Amino acid sequence: MGNLLTIAAVILLPLLFLFLHNASSRRRLPPGPPALPLFGNLLWLRHSAADVEPLLLKLFKQYGPVVTLRIGSRLSIFVADRKLAHAALIGAGAALADRPTAATSSLLGVTDNIITRANYGATWRLLRRNLVSHTLQQSRVDAFAPARVWVRRVLVEKLAAGETSSPGNVMEAFQYTMFCLLVLMCFGERLDEPAVRAIEESERAWLIYISRRMSVFFFFPSITKHLFRGRLETAHALRRRQKDLFMPLINARREFKRQASPPASETTFQHSYVDTLLDVKIAEEGNRSLTDDEIVALCSEFLNAGTDTTSTGLQWIMAELVKNPSIQSKLYSEIKSVVGDDDNDGEVLERNIRDKDNKMPYLNAVIKEGLRKHPPGHFVLPHKAAEDIEIGGYLIPKGTTVNFMVAEMGRDEKEWENAMDFSPERFLDGGHGVGVDMHGTKGIKMMPFGVGRRICAGLNIAMLHLEYFVGSMVMEFEWKEAEGFEVEFSEKREFTTVMAKPLRPRLVPRRS
């Protein structure tokens, strides 16, 4: 009997140890560098939390595709593997659809009742549905077609003016003209250049200050808010500047909506995003209207989400076309064959892009390849676990911030052959990218707009703007590399990931 017990112990104890070990391993946090309580990882003594991407690339090589970082008291997990990202964002669903509360939001008293910041719930659904149903739906997008034609002409004028001396910084023209378009869609008014510039400078100052000067509050905010009080005062002043610029435009739309028959005007549109915000009622809070501060925050979100991402995408794509003249030539030939020289003075029309017969597939492929290789955002906006979940066998505790490496997935050599080559052909017949699901429902190959419940609401209009303006610029100019201003693909992180050395091409008009 004793021998039987000994034999049983010899057999069962290792199995029990293995079972317990596997159970505990399934519940452990992803690996990461050493950390101290409250302070976080020791590496923050040498690195800035505002420039975390290069650091993460090293950590993935050391620890694998899921890494834990502690920034102050906050636990953050970063995922670089596309299959794990799909399991988390699609498989976990609502469990990973919340947003972490930013330290700066509470310190500055900034509302989280905006689409990108609100937690997954009734208010978020209301605000997103309002944007999608009343501003981004097809009939509304069509109504702003004259605005895009106007902005296209402003862009061509800016680009042509930049050629009168040395090659101009085309990113400035992209940012200004995209901002013109978004201001018009937001406030329903075509403003003059000084007014647009004032709003643009206000928004950019706010974004850059928040991204570069406020990361110090990740660490011991109860203490740092006193040590760095001047930074908070500056941020408050920048926010007040936004409100001072926005409120006259918002109040003008209030008055416009009160009129039974608003007068038609060449500069005033019948619809604006602000119009929809003035009608929003939050049922869960006594059917109240949005406050002025909430409307200002939502307008700021609308302008920034649609401007920097699109202008950054335009810069990277046009830089690739400068560097790859054979691709540019092929694209021009396709556009010219569809648009011609006589119809509408050779301008690209939106119906050319939306044609159901897809007469410009190469243009679409160029845009997708640009977004794959150079996504404007190298991360998605951070997610927060609403409950304990599991990713790749690791525990993700409730309340943990989780983010995903967008650029790494789009450049994954295991998924994309010659991933760092610019090859639109991969999205054409026979290419590996044919049928790629930009929504990521069936699987993630690239996710420049995010995937899952918090996917970018503006995906379709962003694709329209990129195709329309890239097509228009290629039709208008031949984009060449200028001597002394050679294209370099090194990156710099601002609000988006931009070219460290801005694009300065030589533009040769295609038409007299």
XYZ file of C-alpha atoms in Angstrom:
512
model
C 0.000 0.000 0.000
C 2.820 2.299 0.908
C 4.507 1.626 -2.409
C 1.261 2.444 -4.254
C 0.991 5.777 -2.415
C 4.595 6.556 -3.255
C 4.052 5.754 -6.922
C 0.846 7.823 -6.977
C 2.671 10.743 -5.390
C 5.497 10.503 -7.893
C 2.982 10.610 -10.763
C 0.406 13.080 -9.425
C 2.569 15.662 -7.696
C 4.366 16.745 -10.920
C 1.010 16.884 -12.687
C -0.427 18.983 -9.870
C 2.618 21.288 -9.985
C 2.266 21.568 -13.764
C -1.441 22.367 -13.454
C -0.877 25.019 -10.794
C 2.032 26.474 -12.758
C -0.066 26.683 -15.930
C -2.989 28.183 -14.040
C -0.788 30.843 -12.475
C 0.958 31.570 -15.791
C -2.401 32.128 -17.423
C -3.104 34.805 -14.838
C 0.223 36.607 -14.727
C 0.861 40.075 -16.077
C 2.779 40.461 -19.320
C 6.547 40.878 -18.763
C 8.233 44.244 -18.491
C 11.211 46.136 -17.034
C 11.758 46.597 -13.263
C 9.457 49.051 -11.476
C 9.059 50.774 -8.117
C 5.709 51.299 -6.357
C 4.065 54.638 -7.185
C 6.975 55.827 -9.363
C 6.777 53.113 -12.017
C 9.577 51.730 -14.175
C 13.119 52.767 -13.367
C 13.707 53.506 -17.046
C 11.717 56.754 -16.671
C 14.832 58.137 -15.015
C 16.442 58.048 -18.479
C 13.483 58.170 -20.882
C 10.498 60.452 -21.423
C 6.974 59.052 -21.255
C 6.099 61.438 -24.101
C 8.409 59.559 -26.504
C 7.702 55.944 -25.652
C 7.693 54.321 -29.108
C 11.483 53.806 -29.626
C 11.680 52.424 -26.105
C 8.849 49.966 -26.752
C 10.485 48.646 -29.919
C 13.508 47.642 -27.831
C 11.334 46.113 -25.108
C 9.375 43.969 -27.584
C 12.665 42.418 -28.730
C 13.549 41.670 -25.134
C 10.209 40.570 -23.666
C 7.992 39.521 -26.589
C 4.900 41.009 -28.306
C 3.066 42.039 -25.105
C 4.850 44.345 -22.653
C 3.870 45.888 -19.321
C 4.973 49.390 -18.379
C 4.208 51.290 -15.205
C 3.982 55.043 -15.672
C 3.637 56.457 -12.183
C 0.884 54.447 -10.523
C -0.746 53.596 -13.853
C -0.390 50.119 -15.309
C -0.076 50.193 -19.114
C 0.127 47.224 -21.462
C 1.257 47.473 -25.091
C 0.471 44.876 -27.769
C 2.474 44.522 -31.000
C 1.000 41.269 -32.338
C -1.901 41.602 -34.803
C -3.572 38.310 -33.766
C -3.523 39.291 -30.120
C -4.844 42.727 -31.104
C -7.741 41.067 -32.922
C -8.488 38.866 -29.911
C -8.489 41.926 -27.664
C -10.300 44.525 -29.765
C -12.754 42.249 -31.570
C -12.903 39.212 -29.299
C -13.018 41.029 -25.949
C -15.467 43.592 -27.341
C -17.005 45.934 -24.774
C -14.627 44.697 -22.049
C -11.856 46.748 -23.676
C -13.874 49.675 -25.037
C -13.495 52.136 -22.148
C -11.003 55.014 -22.032
C -8.568 55.798 -19.209
C -9.029 59.120 -17.470
C -6.114 61.384 -18.302
C -4.406 63.039 -15.363
C -4.516 66.324 -17.261
C -8.312 66.098 -17.720
C -8.990 66.033 -14.001
C -6.288 68.585 -13.195
C -7.579 71.009 -15.849
C -11.252 70.282 -15.340
C -11.608 69.337 -19.022
C -14.753 67.370 -19.859
C -14.481 63.746 -20.932
C -17.851 64.004 -22.704
C -16.318 63.777 -26.160
C -16.291 60.820 -28.526
C -12.621 59.959 -28.175
C -12.518 60.332 -24.364
C -15.910 59.130 -23.074
C -16.220 55.670 -21.574
C -18.164 53.071 -23.540
C -21.778 53.689 -22.597
C -24.942 55.649 -23.283
C -23.326 59.111 -23.555
C -20.590 57.862 -25.879
C -23.153 56.094 -28.091
C -25.273 59.246 -28.233
C -22.366 61.476 -29.254
C -20.956 59.035 -31.806
C -24.378 58.335 -33.318
C -24.983 62.073 -33.618
C -21.703 62.539 -35.523
C -22.158 59.548 -37.813
C -25.885 59.990 -38.520
C -26.033 63.753 -38.925
C -22.625 64.863 -40.245
C -20.778 61.854 -41.698
C -23.716 60.141 -43.386
C -23.551 60.166 -47.185
C -26.086 62.905 -47.911
C -24.349 65.284 -45.489
C -20.946 64.443 -46.932
C -22.346 65.153 -50.404
C -23.671 68.510 -49.224
C -20.098 69.572 -48.424
C -18.805 68.712 -51.912
C -18.674 72.433 -52.894
C -16.501 73.022 -49.821
C -14.021 70.398 -51.007
C -13.904 71.978 -54.466
C -13.155 75.366 -52.860
C -10.480 73.880 -50.587
C -8.907 72.044 -53.534
C -8.486 75.354 -55.340
C -7.044 77.009 -52.229
C -4.586 74.112 -51.908
C -3.463 74.390 -55.541
C -2.947 78.135 -55.111
C -0.884 77.594 -51.938
C 1.246 74.925 -53.618
C 1.799 77.049 -56.717
C 2.740 80.074 -54.587
C 5.331 77.976 -52.770
C 7.120 77.392 -56.065
C 7.843 81.055 -56.715
C 11.099 80.871 -54.711
C 12.745 77.856 -53.097
C 10.651 74.672 -52.701
C 7.966 75.283 -50.091
C 7.053 73.173 -47.068
C 3.944 71.527 -48.488
C 2.884 70.234 -45.055
C 1.961 73.785 -44.100
C -0.331 74.019 -47.136
C -1.866 70.605 -46.328
C -2.549 71.535 -42.708
C -4.031 74.930 -43.511
C -6.342 73.744 -46.270
C -7.556 70.664 -44.385
C -8.213 72.927 -41.416
C -10.221 75.275 -43.673
C -12.390 72.342 -44.710
C -12.965 71.077 -41.164
C -13.711 74.573 -39.825
C -16.339 74.999 -42.523
C -17.903 71.598 -41.766
C -17.817 72.300 -38.039
C -19.210 75.846 -37.949
C -21.008 76.040 -41.314
C -19.138 79.190 -42.271
C -16.375 79.810 -44.809
C -14.024 82.027 -42.832
C -11.277 84.245 -44.181
C -7.647 83.250 -43.788
C -6.824 85.322 -40.649
C -9.810 83.800 -38.797
C -8.872 80.256 -39.837
C -5.232 80.858 -38.917
C -6.217 82.079 -35.451
C -8.242 78.929 -34.767
C -5.533 76.709 -36.261
C -2.798 78.276 -34.131
C -4.951 77.970 -31.018
C -5.639 74.275 -31.611
C -2.038 73.459 -32.456
C -0.696 75.300 -29.429
C -3.064 73.343 -27.183
C -2.205 69.960 -28.696
C 1.549 70.464 -28.690
C 1.572 71.792 -25.140
C -0.543 68.909 -23.830
C 1.583 66.277 -25.591
C 4.995 67.740 -24.732
C 4.656 69.568 -21.430
C 1.996 67.709 -19.452
C 3.433 64.175 -19.216
C 5.098 65.203 -15.942
C 1.662 64.884 -14.296
C 1.659 61.126 -14.937
C 3.896 60.904 -11.861
C 2.519 61.790 -8.405
C -0.134 64.245 -9.709
C -1.059 65.297 -6.175
C 2.501 66.626 -5.806
C 3.423 67.644 -9.349
C 0.318 69.819 -9.673
C 1.938 72.090 -7.071
C 5.508 71.802 -8.368
C 4.492 72.574 -11.951
C 1.618 74.965 -11.330
C 2.844 77.224 -14.127
C 2.240 74.514 -16.712
C -1.351 74.101 -15.552
C -1.892 77.863 -15.738
C -0.540 77.920 -19.299
C -2.801 75.024 -20.285
C -5.823 76.831 -18.755
C -4.956 79.947 -20.762
C -4.714 77.942 -24.004
C -8.116 76.375 -23.315
C -9.669 79.797 -22.644
C -8.257 81.021 -25.951
C -10.055 78.182 -27.740
C -13.341 79.070 -26.096
C -12.962 82.771 -26.928
C -12.525 81.886 -30.620
C -15.256 79.220 -30.785
C -18.133 80.801 -28.882
C -18.907 83.625 -31.376
C -19.132 80.998 -34.139
C -21.277 78.688 -32.007
C -23.611 81.532 -31.045
C -23.873 82.550 -34.708
C -25.188 79.044 -35.498
C -27.651 79.301 -32.606
C -29.028 82.454 -34.216
C -28.959 80.831 -37.668
C -31.056 77.908 -36.397
C -33.615 80.246 -34.805
C -34.482 81.767 -38.173
C -37.454 80.196 -39.913
C -35.892 80.686 -43.355
C -32.136 81.218 -42.977
C -30.781 83.368 -45.812
C -28.754 81.577 -48.458
C -25.138 82.679 -48.711
C -22.074 81.692 -50.672
C -20.079 81.495 -47.438
C -22.738 80.100 -45.082
C -23.774 76.436 -45.377
C -27.185 75.109 -44.421
C -25.701 72.422 -42.183
C -22.849 72.253 -39.685
C -21.607 69.907 -36.982
C -22.409 72.566 -34.382
C -26.064 72.495 -35.494
C -26.275 68.843 -34.447
C -24.561 69.482 -31.110
C -27.079 72.213 -30.262
C -29.845 69.612 -30.658
C -28.250 66.870 -28.528
C -30.113 65.933 -25.317
C -28.558 63.648 -22.705
C -31.474 61.535 -21.498
C -29.529 59.980 -18.596
C -29.008 63.446 -17.112
C -32.527 64.801 -17.172
C -32.625 65.330 -20.936
C -30.239 68.244 -20.596
C -28.525 70.028 -23.462
C -24.758 70.061 -23.884
C -22.959 72.850 -22.041
C -20.895 75.425 -23.902
C -17.721 73.796 -22.560
C -18.826 70.411 -23.915
C -19.659 71.876 -27.334
C -16.270 73.641 -27.461
C -14.525 70.371 -26.558
C -16.452 68.418 -29.208
C -15.659 71.056 -31.854
C -11.981 70.922 -30.903
C -12.064 67.135 -31.192
C -13.731 67.349 -34.630
C -11.142 69.799 -35.980
C -8.109 67.943 -34.673
C -9.266 64.434 -35.583
C -9.854 65.351 -39.199
C -7.004 67.784 -39.836
C -3.720 66.379 -38.552
C -4.380 62.790 -39.554
C -5.378 63.727 -43.117
C -2.595 66.290 -43.659
C -0.019 63.855 -42.250
C -1.299 61.107 -44.539
C -1.083 63.456 -47.522
C 2.519 64.371 -46.735
C 3.708 60.755 -46.447
C 1.878 59.638 -49.586
C 3.139 62.537 -51.687
C 6.680 61.943 -50.372
C 6.464 58.339 -51.569
C 5.241 59.515 -54.984
C 8.175 61.934 -55.197
C 10.576 59.137 -54.323
C 8.884 56.660 -56.688
C 8.315 58.529 -59.997
C 7.257 55.363 -61.841
C 4.383 54.884 -59.369
C 3.440 58.541 -59.723
C 3.480 58.216 -63.513
C 1.250 55.147 -63.395
C -1.158 56.922 -61.057
C -1.276 60.013 -63.269
C -2.038 57.875 -66.315
C -4.965 56.228 -64.518
C -6.414 59.536 -63.323
C -5.972 61.215 -66.699
C -7.699 58.324 -68.475
C -10.749 58.801 -66.250
C -10.824 62.595 -65.817
C -9.525 63.690 -69.233
C -8.503 67.222 -70.153
C -11.763 68.754 -71.280
C -14.322 67.731 -68.679
C -14.353 70.263 -65.789
C -10.946 71.627 -66.771
C -9.328 68.301 -65.952
C -10.255 68.463 -62.260
C -10.806 65.260 -60.329
C -14.477 64.912 -59.452
C -15.828 63.035 -56.468
C -17.945 60.900 -58.758
C -14.703 59.711 -60.380
C -13.629 58.336 -57.015
C -16.988 56.906 -55.996
C -17.699 55.254 -59.336
C -19.154 51.806 -58.625
C -17.098 50.374 -61.471
C -13.979 51.458 -59.514
C -12.292 53.127 -62.469
C -9.391 54.345 -60.316
C -8.283 51.255 -58.366
C -4.618 52.310 -58.430
C -5.443 55.556 -56.616
C -7.186 53.556 -53.903
C -4.201 51.185 -53.717
C -1.769 54.100 -53.348
C -3.793 55.469 -50.426
C -3.975 52.101 -48.673
C -0.264 51.479 -49.148
C 0.496 54.919 -47.732
C -1.636 54.219 -44.667
C -0.064 50.785 -44.230
C 3.527 51.970 -44.339
C 2.999 55.414 -42.795
C -0.056 55.403 -40.503
C -0.490 58.945 -39.121
C -0.977 57.479 -35.645
C 1.518 54.807 -34.565
C -0.755 53.962 -31.635
C -4.520 53.870 -31.278
C -6.093 56.038 -28.606
C -5.612 54.137 -25.326
C -8.203 51.591 -24.210
C -9.071 50.662 -20.630
C -10.106 47.246 -19.384
C -13.623 47.425 -17.885
C -13.048 44.046 -16.218
C -10.299 41.458 -15.834
C -9.569 39.966 -19.262
C -6.926 37.772 -20.828
C -4.697 38.498 -23.831
C -2.331 35.817 -25.093
C -2.478 33.971 -21.781
C -1.673 37.103 -19.774
C -3.877 38.792 -17.213
C -5.070 42.309 -18.032
C -6.494 43.604 -14.722
C -9.575 45.793 -14.606
C -8.649 49.469 -15.027
C -5.431 48.754 -16.956
C -4.584 50.987 -19.917
C -4.009 48.948 -23.104
C -2.587 50.216 -26.394
C -1.684 48.702 -29.745
C 1.267 49.234 -32.072
C -0.419 50.263 -35.326
C 2.773 50.895 -37.320
C 4.388 47.626 -36.239
C 1.407 45.614 -37.486
C 1.327 47.348 -40.849
C 5.070 46.798 -41.283
C 5.152 43.199 -40.054
C 7.537 41.287 -42.356
C 5.722 38.056 -41.480
C 2.516 39.429 -42.961
C 3.747 41.820 -45.660
C 6.441 40.850 -48.158
C 9.140 43.539 -48.384
C 7.128 45.519 -45.861
C 9.247 48.682 -46.054
C 8.888 48.948 -49.833
C 6.176 51.256 -51.154
C 4.227 48.932 -53.440
C 0.571 49.799 -54.184
C 0.413 46.697 -56.395
C 0.064 44.576 -53.255
C -3.529 45.893 -53.031
C -4.392 45.044 -56.647
C -5.442 41.741 -58.216
C -3.098 38.986 -57.140
C -1.514 41.052 -54.371
C -1.366 39.928 -50.757
C -3.331 42.964 -49.605
C -6.340 42.410 -51.878
C -9.530 42.475 -49.878
C -7.795 43.724 -46.731
C -10.431 44.441 -44.100
C -9.817 47.989 -42.876
C -12.375 47.347 -40.117
C -10.415 44.325 -38.875
C -13.533 42.230 -38.276
C -12.180 39.044 -39.840
C -8.557 39.666 -38.933
C -6.044 42.491 -38.629
C -3.416 43.084 -41.298
C -3.335 46.849 -40.830
C -5.371 49.154 -38.611
C -4.660 52.833 -39.372
C -8.152 53.754 -38.107
C -8.214 51.315 -35.203
C -10.693 48.422 -35.097
C -13.548 47.245 -32.929
C -16.098 49.329 -31.085
C -13.817 52.388 -30.899
C -12.824 52.376 -34.578
C -12.490 55.887 -36.027
C -15.940 57.181 -36.965
C -14.430 59.183 -39.839
C -12.858 56.251 -41.719
C -14.950 56.661 -44.883
C -14.679 60.440 -45.150
C -10.935 60.241 -44.428
C -10.501 57.827 -47.351
C -12.563 60.148 -49.561
C -10.440 63.173 -48.616
C -7.159 61.330 -49.169
C -8.194 59.992 -52.572
C -9.703 63.303 -53.682
C -6.754 65.496 -52.709
C -3.987 63.079 -53.743
C -5.702 62.591 -57.098
C -6.120 66.347 -57.519
C -2.489 67.134 -56.669
C -1.116 64.491 -59.038
C -3.403 65.751 -61.788
C -2.274 69.339 -61.219
C 1.492 68.919 -60.731
C 4.318 66.540 -61.419
C 5.963 66.050 -58.032
C 9.765 65.860 -58.231
C 12.621 65.699 -55.784
C 14.286 69.103 -55.410
C 18.061 69.329 -55.259
C 19.161 69.990 -51.700
C 15.757 68.893 -50.354
C 15.995 65.148 -50.907
C 13.199 63.044 -49.399
C 14.025 61.371 -46.110
C 11.649 58.993 -44.369
C 12.830 59.551 -40.798
C 9.956 60.152 -38.392
C 9.101 62.648 -35.681
C 6.250 62.350 -33.260
C 3.994 65.355 -32.811
C 0.235 64.919 -32.434
C 0.692 62.453 -35.293
C 3.894 60.864 -36.619
C 5.182 63.289 -39.256
C 8.269 63.532 -41.441
C 11.231 64.735 -39.362
C 12.453 66.597 -42.438
C 9.331 68.172 -44.007
C 8.623 67.446 -47.653
C 9.870 70.208 -49.990
C 9.353 69.004 -53.569
C 9.727 70.705 -56.912
C 6.290 71.012 -58.477
C 5.994 71.140 -62.258
C 2.536 72.266 -63.483
C 1.008 69.719 -65.843
C -1.222 72.294 -67.490
C -0.524 75.825 -68.656
